CSV table of C-alpha atoms in Angstrom, one decimal:
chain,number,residue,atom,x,y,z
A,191,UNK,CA,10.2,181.6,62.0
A,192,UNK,CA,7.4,183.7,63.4
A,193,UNK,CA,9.8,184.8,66.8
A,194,UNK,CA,11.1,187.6,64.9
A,195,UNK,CA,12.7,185.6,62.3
A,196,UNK,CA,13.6,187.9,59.1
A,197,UNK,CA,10.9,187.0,56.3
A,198,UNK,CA,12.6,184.5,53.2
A,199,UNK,CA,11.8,185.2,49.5
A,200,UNK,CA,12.2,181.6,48.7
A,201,UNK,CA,11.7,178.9,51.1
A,202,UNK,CA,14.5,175.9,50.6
A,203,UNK,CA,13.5,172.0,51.6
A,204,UNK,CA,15.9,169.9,50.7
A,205,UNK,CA,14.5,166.1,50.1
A,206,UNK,CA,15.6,162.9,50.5
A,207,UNK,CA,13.3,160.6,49.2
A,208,UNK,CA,16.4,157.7,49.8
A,209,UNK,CA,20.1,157.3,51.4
A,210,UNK,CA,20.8,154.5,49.2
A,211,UNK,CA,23.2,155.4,46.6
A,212,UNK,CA,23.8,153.4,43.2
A,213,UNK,CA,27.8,154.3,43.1
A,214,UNK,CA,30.8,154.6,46.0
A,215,UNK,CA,32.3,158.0,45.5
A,216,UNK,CA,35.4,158.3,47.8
A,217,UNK,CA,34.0,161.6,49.5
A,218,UNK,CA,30.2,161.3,49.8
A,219,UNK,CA,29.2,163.1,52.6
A,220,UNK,CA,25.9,161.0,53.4
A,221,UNK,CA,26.4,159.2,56.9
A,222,UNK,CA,22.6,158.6,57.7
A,223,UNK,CA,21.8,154.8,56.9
A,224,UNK,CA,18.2,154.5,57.8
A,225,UNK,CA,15.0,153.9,56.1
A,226,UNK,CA,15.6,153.5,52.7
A,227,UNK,CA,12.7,155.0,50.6
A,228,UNK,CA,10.3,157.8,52.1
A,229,UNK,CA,6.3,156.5,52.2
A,230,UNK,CA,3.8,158.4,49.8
A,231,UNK,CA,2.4,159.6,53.4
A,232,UNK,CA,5.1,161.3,54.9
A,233,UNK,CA,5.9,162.6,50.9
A,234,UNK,CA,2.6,164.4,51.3
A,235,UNK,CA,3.1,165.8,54.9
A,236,UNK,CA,6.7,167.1,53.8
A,237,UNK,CA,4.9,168.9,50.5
A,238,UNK,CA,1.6,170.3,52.3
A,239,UNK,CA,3.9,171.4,54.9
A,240,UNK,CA,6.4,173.2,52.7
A,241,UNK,CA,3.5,175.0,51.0
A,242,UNK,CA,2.1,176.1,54.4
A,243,UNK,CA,5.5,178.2,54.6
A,244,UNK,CA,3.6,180.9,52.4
A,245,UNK,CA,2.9,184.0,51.7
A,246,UNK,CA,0.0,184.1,53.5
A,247,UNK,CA,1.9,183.6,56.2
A,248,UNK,CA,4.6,186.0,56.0
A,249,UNK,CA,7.3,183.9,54.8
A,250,UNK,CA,7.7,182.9,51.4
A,251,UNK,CA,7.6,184.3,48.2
A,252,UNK,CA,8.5,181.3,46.5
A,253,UNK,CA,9.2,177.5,47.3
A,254,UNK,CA,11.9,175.8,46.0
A,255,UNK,CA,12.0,171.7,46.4
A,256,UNK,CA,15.6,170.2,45.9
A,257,UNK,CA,15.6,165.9,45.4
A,258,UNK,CA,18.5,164.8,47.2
A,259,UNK,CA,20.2,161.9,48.8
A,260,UNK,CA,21.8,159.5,48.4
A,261,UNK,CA,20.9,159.0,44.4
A,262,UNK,CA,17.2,160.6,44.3
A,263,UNK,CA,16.6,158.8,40.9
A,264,UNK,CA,16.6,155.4,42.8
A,265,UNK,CA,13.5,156.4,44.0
A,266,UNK,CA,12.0,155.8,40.6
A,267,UNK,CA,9.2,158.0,38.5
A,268,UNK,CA,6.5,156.7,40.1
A,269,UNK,CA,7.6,158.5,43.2
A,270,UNK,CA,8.2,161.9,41.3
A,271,UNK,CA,5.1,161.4,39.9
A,272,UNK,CA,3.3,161.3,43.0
A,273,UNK,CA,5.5,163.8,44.2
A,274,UNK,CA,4.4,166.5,41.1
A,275,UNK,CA,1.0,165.7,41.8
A,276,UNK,CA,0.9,166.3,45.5
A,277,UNK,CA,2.5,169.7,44.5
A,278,UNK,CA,-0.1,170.8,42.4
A,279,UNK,CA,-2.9,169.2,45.0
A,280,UNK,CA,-1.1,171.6,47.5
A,281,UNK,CA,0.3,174.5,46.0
A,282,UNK,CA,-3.1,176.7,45.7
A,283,UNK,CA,-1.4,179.3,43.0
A,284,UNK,CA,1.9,179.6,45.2
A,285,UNK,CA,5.4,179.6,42.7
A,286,UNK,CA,7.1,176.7,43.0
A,287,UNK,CA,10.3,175.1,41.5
A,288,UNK,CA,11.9,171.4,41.6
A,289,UNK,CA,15.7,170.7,41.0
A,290,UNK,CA,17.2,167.3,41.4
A,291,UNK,CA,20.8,166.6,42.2
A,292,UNK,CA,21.9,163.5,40.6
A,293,UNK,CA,25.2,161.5,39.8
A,294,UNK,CA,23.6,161.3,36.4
A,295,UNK,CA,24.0,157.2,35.8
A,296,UNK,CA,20.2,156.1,36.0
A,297,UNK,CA,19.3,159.0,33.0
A,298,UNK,CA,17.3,157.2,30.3
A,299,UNK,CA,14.6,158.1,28.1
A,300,UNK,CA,12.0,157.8,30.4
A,301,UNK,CA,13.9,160.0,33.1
A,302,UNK,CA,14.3,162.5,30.0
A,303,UNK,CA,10.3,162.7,29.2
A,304,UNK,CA,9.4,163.2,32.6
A,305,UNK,CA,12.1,166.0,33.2
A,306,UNK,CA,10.9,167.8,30.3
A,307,UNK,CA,7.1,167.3,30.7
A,308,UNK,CA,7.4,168.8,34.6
A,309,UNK,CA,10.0,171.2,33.8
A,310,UNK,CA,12.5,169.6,36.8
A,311,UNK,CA,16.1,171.7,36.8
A,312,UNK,CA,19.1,168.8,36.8
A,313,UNK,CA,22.4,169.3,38.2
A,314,UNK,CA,25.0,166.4,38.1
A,315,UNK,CA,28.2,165.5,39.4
A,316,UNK,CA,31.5,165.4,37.8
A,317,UNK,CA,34.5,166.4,38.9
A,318,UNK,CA,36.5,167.3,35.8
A,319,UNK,CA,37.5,165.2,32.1
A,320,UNK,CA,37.7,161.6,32.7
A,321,UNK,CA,40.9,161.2,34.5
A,322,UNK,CA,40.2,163.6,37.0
A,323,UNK,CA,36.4,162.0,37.5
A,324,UNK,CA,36.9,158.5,37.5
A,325,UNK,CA,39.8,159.1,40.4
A,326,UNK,CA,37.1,159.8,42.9
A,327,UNK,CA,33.6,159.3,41.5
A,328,UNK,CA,33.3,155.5,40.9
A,329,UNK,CA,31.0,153.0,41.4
A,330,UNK,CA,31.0,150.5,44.1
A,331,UNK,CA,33.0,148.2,41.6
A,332,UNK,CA,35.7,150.8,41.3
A,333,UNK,CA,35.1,151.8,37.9
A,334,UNK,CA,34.8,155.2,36.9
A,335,UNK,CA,31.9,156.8,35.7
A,336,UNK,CA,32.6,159.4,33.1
A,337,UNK,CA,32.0,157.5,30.3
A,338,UNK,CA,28.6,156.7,31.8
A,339,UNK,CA,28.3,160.6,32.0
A,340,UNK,CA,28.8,161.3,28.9
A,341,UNK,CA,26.0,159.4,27.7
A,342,UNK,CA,23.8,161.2,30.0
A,343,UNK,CA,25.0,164.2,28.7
A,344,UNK,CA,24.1,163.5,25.0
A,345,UNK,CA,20.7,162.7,26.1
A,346,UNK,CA,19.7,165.4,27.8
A,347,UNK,CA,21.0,167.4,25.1
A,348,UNK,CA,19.2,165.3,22.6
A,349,UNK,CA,16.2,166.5,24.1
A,350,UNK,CA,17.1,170.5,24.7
A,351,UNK,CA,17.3,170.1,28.7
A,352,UNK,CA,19.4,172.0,30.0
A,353,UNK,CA,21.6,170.9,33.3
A,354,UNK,CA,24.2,172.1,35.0
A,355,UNK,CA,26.8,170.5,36.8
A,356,UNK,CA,28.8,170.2,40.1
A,357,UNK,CA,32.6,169.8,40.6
A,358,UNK,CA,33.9,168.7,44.4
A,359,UNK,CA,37.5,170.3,44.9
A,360,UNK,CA,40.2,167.9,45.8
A,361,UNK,CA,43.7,167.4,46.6
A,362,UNK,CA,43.3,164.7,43.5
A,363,UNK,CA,42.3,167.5,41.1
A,364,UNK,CA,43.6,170.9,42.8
A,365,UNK,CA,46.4,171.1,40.5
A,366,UNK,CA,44.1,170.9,37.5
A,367,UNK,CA,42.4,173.8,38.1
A,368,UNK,CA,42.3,175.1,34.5
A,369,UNK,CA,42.2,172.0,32.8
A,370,UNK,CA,38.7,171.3,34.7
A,371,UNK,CA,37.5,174.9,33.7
A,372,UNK,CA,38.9,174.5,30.6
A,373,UNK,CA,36.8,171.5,30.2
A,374,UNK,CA,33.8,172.8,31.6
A,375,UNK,CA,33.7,175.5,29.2
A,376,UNK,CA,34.7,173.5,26.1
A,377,UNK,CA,31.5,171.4,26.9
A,378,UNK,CA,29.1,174.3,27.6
A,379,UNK,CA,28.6,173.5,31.2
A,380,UNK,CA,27.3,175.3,33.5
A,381,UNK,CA,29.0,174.9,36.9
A,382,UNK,CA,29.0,175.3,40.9
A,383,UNK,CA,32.3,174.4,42.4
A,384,UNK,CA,32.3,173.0,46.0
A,385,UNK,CA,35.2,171.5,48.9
A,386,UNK,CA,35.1,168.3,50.7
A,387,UNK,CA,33.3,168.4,54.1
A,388,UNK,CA,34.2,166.2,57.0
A,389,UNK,CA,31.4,163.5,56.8
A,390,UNK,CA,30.8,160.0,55.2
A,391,UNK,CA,33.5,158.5,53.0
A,392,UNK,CA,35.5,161.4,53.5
A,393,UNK,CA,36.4,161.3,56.8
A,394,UNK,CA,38.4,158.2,56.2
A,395,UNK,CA,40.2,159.7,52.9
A,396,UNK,CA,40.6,163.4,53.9
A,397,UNK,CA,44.2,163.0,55.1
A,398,UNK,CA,44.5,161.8,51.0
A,399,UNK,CA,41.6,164.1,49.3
A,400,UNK,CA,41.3,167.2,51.8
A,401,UNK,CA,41.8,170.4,51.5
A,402,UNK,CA,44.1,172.0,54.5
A,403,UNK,CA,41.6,175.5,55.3
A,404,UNK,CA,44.0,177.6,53.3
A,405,UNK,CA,44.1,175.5,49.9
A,406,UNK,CA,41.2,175.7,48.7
A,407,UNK,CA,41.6,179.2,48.0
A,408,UNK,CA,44.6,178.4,45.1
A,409,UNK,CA,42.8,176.3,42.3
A,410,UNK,CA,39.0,178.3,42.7
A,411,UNK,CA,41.3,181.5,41.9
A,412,UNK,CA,42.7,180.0,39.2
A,413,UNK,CA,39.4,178.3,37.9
A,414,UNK,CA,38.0,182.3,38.8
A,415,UNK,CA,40.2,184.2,36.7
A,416,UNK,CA,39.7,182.2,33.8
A,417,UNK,CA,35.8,182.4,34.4
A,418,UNK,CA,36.2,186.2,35.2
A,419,UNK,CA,38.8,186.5,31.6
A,420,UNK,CA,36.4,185.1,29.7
A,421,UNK,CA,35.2,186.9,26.6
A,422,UNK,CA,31.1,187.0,25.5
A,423,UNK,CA,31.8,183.6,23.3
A,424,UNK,CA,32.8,181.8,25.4
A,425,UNK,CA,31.5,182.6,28.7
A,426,UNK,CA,30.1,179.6,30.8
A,427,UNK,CA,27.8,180.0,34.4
A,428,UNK,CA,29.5,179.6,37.6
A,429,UNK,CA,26.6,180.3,40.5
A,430,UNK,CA,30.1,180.3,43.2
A,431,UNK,CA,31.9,182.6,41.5
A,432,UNK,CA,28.3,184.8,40.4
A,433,UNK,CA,27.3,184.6,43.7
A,434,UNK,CA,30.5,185.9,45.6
A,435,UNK,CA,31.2,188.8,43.1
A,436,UNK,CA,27.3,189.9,43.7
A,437,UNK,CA,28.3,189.6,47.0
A,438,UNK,CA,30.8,192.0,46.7
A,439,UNK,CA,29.2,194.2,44.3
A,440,UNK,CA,25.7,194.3,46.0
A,441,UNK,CA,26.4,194.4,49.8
A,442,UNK,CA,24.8,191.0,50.7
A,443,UNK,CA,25.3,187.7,50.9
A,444,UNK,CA,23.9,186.2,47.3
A,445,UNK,CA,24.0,182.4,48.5
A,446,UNK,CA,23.2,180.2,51.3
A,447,UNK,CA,27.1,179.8,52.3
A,448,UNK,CA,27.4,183.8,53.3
A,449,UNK,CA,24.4,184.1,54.9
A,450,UNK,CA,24.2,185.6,58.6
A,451,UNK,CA,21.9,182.4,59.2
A,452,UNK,CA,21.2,180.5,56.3
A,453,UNK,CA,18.2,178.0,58.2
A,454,UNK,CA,15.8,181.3,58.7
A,455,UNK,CA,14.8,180.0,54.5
A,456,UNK,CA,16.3,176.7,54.6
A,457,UNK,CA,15.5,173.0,55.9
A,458,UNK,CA,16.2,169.2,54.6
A,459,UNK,CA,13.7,166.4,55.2
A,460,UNK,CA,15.0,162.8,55.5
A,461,UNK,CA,13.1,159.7,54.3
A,462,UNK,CA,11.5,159.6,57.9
A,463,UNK,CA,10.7,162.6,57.5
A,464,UNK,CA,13.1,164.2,60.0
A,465,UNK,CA,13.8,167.7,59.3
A,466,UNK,CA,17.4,169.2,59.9
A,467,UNK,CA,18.7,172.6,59.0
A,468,UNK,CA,21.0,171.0,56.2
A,469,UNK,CA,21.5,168.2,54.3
A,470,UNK,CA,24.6,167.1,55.4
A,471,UNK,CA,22.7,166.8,59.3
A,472,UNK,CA,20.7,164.5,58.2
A,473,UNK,CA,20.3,161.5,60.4
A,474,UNK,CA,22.3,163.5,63.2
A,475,UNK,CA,19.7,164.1,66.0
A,476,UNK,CA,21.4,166.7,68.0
A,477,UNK,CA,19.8,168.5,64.9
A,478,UNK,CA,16.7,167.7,64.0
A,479,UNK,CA,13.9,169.5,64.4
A,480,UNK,CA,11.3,167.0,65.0
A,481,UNK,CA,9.4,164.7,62.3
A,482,UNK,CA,6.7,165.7,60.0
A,483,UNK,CA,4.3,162.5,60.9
A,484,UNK,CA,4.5,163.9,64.3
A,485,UNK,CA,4.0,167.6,63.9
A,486,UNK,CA,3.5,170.5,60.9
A,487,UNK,CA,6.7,171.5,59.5
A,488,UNK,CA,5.6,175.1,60.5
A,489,UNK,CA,6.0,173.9,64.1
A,490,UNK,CA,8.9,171.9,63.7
A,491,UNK,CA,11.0,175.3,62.7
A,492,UNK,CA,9.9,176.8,65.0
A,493,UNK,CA,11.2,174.3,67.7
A,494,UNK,CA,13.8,174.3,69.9
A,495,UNK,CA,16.6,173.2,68.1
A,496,UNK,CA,15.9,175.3,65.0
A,497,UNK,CA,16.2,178.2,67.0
A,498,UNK,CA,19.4,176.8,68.0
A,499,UNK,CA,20.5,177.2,64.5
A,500,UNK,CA,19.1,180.3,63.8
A,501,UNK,CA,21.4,181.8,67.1
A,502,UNK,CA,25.0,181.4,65.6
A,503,UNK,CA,27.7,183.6,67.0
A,504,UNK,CA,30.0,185.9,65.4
A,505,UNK,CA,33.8,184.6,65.8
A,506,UNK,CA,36.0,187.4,66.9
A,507,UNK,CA,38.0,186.9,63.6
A,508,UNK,CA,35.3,187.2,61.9
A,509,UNK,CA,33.7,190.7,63.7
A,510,UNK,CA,37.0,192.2,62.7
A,511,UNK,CA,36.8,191.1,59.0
A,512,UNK,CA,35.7,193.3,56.3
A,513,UNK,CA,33.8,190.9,54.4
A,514,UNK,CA,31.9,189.8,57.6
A,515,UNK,CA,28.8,191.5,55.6
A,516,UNK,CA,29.3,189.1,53.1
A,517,UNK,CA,30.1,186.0,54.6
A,518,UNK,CA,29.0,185.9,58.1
A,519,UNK,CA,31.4,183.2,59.7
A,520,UNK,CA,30.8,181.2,56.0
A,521,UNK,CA,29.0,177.6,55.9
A,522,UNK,CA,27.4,176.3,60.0
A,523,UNK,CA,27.3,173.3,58.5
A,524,UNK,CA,30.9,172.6,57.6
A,525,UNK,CA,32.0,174.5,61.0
A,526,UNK,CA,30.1,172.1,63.1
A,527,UNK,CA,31.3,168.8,61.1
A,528,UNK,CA,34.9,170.0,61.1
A,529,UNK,CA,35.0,172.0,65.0
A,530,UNK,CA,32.3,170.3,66.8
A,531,UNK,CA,30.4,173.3,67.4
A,532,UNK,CA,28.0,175.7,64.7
A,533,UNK,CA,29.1,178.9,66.7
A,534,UNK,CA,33.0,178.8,64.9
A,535,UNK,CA,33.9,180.4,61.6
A,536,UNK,CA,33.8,177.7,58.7
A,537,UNK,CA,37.2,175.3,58.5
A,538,UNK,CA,37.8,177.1,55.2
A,539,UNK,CA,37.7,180.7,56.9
A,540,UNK,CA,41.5,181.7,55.6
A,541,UNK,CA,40.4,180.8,51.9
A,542,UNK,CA,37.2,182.6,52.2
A,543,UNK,CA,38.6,185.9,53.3
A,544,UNK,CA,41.5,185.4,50.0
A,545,UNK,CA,38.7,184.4,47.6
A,546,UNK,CA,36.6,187.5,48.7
A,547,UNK,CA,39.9,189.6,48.2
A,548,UNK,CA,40.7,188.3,45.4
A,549,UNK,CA,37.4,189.1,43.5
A,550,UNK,CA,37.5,192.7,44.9
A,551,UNK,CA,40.6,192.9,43.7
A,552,UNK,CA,39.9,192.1,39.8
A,553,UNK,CA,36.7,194.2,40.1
A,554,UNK,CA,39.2,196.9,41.0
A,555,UNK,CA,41.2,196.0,38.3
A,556,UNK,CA,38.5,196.2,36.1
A,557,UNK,CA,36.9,199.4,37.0
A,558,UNK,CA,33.7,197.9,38.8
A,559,UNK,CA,34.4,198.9,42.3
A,560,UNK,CA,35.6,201.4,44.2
A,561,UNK,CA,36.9,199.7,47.1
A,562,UNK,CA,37.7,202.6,49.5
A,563,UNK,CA,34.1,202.6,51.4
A,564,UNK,CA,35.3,199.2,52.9
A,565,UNK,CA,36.7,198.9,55.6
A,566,UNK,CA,41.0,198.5,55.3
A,567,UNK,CA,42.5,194.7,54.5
A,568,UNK,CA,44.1,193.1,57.6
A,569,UNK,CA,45.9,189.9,57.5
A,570,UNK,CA,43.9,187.1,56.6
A,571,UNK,CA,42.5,185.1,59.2
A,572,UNK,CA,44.2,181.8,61.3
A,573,UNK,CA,43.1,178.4,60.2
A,574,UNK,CA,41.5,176.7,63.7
A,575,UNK,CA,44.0,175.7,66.1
């Protein structure tokens, strides 16, 4: 970051403290197999190294550690424990936040206690009411796992956590659109809504669960209006649909997905300790940026391969668009596993550009936005040949 890389308020690292999963679900995107736990040494390197992005150095205001995987809570509390103590060994006064993502099915009391007592963020996966969920996320029986939710749910609950969840968008649920908001919002849920990428268990069930690059489009506008109709009462988070009407509203991208290049603020660490400019690379070594064992993290991003990253083209659709501001070709990750190649415009290009026109729109409608300093519509954009 120090070759005239623009300065990050808050500093990303994604962690995987384990691949191995405790459930099947029919589009995981997880394809790295290898070691199965990360060591309490390289756990230390990948903290100490996070905290050296700083603002001493120029580059962080904030650090923000996301537990991923895999299913982080098979790593047990020991391993958090360690981890929260490592963080405090390290931080020297810097702001720091931790967020796990979690299916949710290992939650007991003792996860609850430690959640509380080290203020962790939880956000869980569910992809609608039970017959909706249990057609995708099962476990590696085949049995569905809402019920199992549910009881998650009531504990957190029990004990005034709050947690948010995630929703993946499929051609299983796509025509449910409302009924999955409708149940989001009946439960108090907050919500991030997200479409298959090409990687893992998906790539054999895409031709059944994919999205074609147009289609996503139809059930998040559908799932928006209703968020966007929504009176004070009744009014439940979505950080998608927040994010992209900021977007609009403020000029800028609000989340990594727009961003002109989202690995300047952003890395994941693998239970090696392999360091990749997204999750979904992990274990992929045309991207990683070296190990943390082997060198600082503050090296490793500056290496060769993150620069790599960091120098995405612009499409030619996408130097024509008039949300190019916002979205910047949208998610490198996803154009690389579907196209072969970072430089392209995200596989779900046309449905960005109609979701960005569609939120314009009803901010127009509304009488939040003048829309005439933009730059005039054009036809939205070709799906990839």
């Amino acid at each position: 970051m120090s070759r005239g890389c623009p300065v990050p308020h808050v500093f990303t690292n994604v962690i995987k403290p384990t691949h191995i999963c405790n459930i099947a679900c029919r589009y995981c995107y997880n394809e790295d197999t290898r070691a199965p736990f990360m060591t309490e040494a390289t756990l230390e390197r990948v903290i100490e190294g996070t905290f050296a992005i700083s603002p001493g150095s120029g580059r962080a205001a904030r650090h923000d550690f996301i537990w991923h995987g895999g299913e982080p809570l098979v790593a047990r509390i020991p391993f958090y424990q360690k981890a929260v103590e490592l963080q405090r060994l390290h931080a020297a006064g810097q702001t720091y936040h931790n967020t796990v993502q979690t299916n949710g099915l290992l939650i007991d009391e003792a996860w609850v206690e430690f959640f509380k007592a080290e203020r962790f963020q939880v956000s869980i996966s569910i992809d609608g009411p039970r017959h909706l969920n249990d057609m995708t996320r099962v476990d590696k029986r085949g049995r569905g796992t809402f019920d199992r939710l549910q009881r998650s749910f009531a504990l957190l609950r029990a004990n005034d956590i709050k947690f948010g969840v995630c929703v993946v968008l499929t051609r299983a649920n796509k025509d449910h659109a409302e009924e999955i908001f409708d149940f989001l919002q009946s439960e108090r849920l907050p919500f991030n809504v997200i479409p298959l990428t090409l990687s893992g268990s998906a790539r054999p069930n895409f031709g059944e669960l994919g999205l074609a690059p147009e289609e996503y489009a139809e059930p998040w506008i559908r799932m928006f209006d209703r968020w966007f109709d929504s009176n004070r009462e009744d009014y439940v988070y979505c950080s998608d649909f927040a994010f992209k009407t900021q977007a609009i509203l403020m000029g800028r991208p609000a989340d990594c997905i727009g961003q002109k290049v989202c690995s300047n603020h952003h890395v994941s660490t693998d239970p090696d300790g392999y360091v990749y400019p997204c999750a979904t690379l992990s274990g992929n070594p045309e991207w990683s940026y070296g190990n943390v064992n082997e060198a600082p993290l503050a090296e490793l991003i500056d290496s060769p391969v993150a620069l790599r990253a960091r120098q995405r083209a612009v499409d030619p659709q996408c130097a024509q668009c008039r949300w190019q501001h916002v979205c910047h070709g949208g998610c490198m990750q996803r154009a690389y596993k579907f196209t072969g190649d970072h430089n392209q415009r995200d596989y779900y290009c046309p449905s960005l550009f109609r979701m960005y026109e569609h939120v314009a729109a009803r901010l127009r409608e509304d009488g939040t936005m003048d829309l005439s300093a933009l730059p005039p519509a054009r036809p939205a954009p070709a799906a990839h040949a």
